[in-house]
């Protein structure tokens, strides 16, 4: 008879484990005033972690893709001072800089007039010429086999322009003569206009090279966007054939800056997740205290503390996974808002990052259940009945 009783209690215990999920959902609904804030705190942590990882990765991908070389017809190079100073350019390097250009049409003329006559190969520089005068020999190597050069320069250098016999303004760098076709104010975001007439003459010549020199990687995107706007204005629909290539170390510097910002934001997100874990822990502790009578009755009917702890773990897991799902929804909403507000940012979703968020939510559930589990293991039926 004793064996039959033990078998009966075992069957009851097994049955309760099988229906725990439905039971948990009912309990969580009845205690929603305690549970919902915990779910919301978990969801905010998950949304922040997912957003920081996904959006940061998308920004780095955009930098690499938009600033790298493709098979289009015109190539513009950003080179920093250290590259010009230290690297020696081989014939194959110089060959890579030469891109044939055969435009059937050129876009509408800009309103900027040019004083240049004749055919030119265009060397377009949009930053401080002092960098170039330091490294003039290396620049001459890049310009090997070219004829005439033209440049767009900062207004700050207008005092050192020279005037040629035909009235053209020019500047000498090393042994090279660069004819000035336009100036720009480097302090603002205005377009750097490329004169239409110059572009027509260059296209007839058949070679187009754009060299941008910038010593500060943090400003490279600003320069990139400014010159891209200039090209779009002059070339119109054909501007899609223009690609700007940035040297590898500058791309690495930009992506490194993004990674550093991403790490700080991720640290803040993890702190939010720790706070959320504490909130869930407190919520479950309150649930245990609120359900002492229920636990006492279940213990009196033969249910073990181990089984109650399993129930608690399931409750914790459900709370945290509800938070993960809600966090995913919040991330989708946040991404859509950022896509609308941030130009050039595309929606991205990396499954591995969301899986990482699920893992973080699961770890959070485990730590959230420690204190409530200890409280359950310390429950005493006699003490519970005495407190009633």
GROMACS .gro file of C-alpha atoms in nm, residues 121-127 148-154 169-171 177-184 193-195 211:
model
   29
  121UNK     CA    1   4.343   6.579  -6.692
  122UNK     CA    2   4.167   6.677  -6.373
  123UNK     CA    3   4.337   6.644  -6.036
  124UNK     CA    4   4.075   6.753  -5.785
  125UNK     CA    5   4.202   6.823  -5.433
  126UNK     CA    6   3.963   6.935  -5.166
  127UNK     CA    7   4.178   6.982  -4.860
  148UNK     CA    8   4.808   6.938  -6.743
  149UNK     CA    9   4.649   6.933  -6.397
  150UNK     CA   10   4.371   7.137  -6.247
  151UNK     CA   11   4.261   7.171  -5.888
  152UNK     CA   12   3.981   7.297  -5.669
  153UNK     CA   13   4.132   7.445  -5.354
  154UNK     CA   14   4.027   7.606  -5.025
  169UNK     CA   15   4.550   8.123  -6.155
  170UNK     CA   16   4.772   7.836  -6.058
  171UNK     CA   17   4.976   7.693  -5.773
  177UNK     CA   18   5.172   7.322  -6.198
  178UNK     CA   19   4.807   7.298  -6.090
  179UNK     CA   20   4.562   7.537  -6.255
  180UNK     CA   21   4.290   7.663  -6.018
  181UNK     CA   22   3.941   7.626  -6.164
  182UNK     CA   23   3.738   7.691  -5.849
  183UNK     CA   24   3.758   7.751  -5.476
  184UNK     CA   25   3.548   7.629  -5.188
  193UNK     CA   26   3.154   7.265  -5.781
  194UNK     CA   27   3.334   7.101  -6.070
  195UNK     CA   28   3.302   7.338  -6.369
  211UNK     CA   29   4.278   6.284  -5.568
   0.00000   0.00000   0.00000
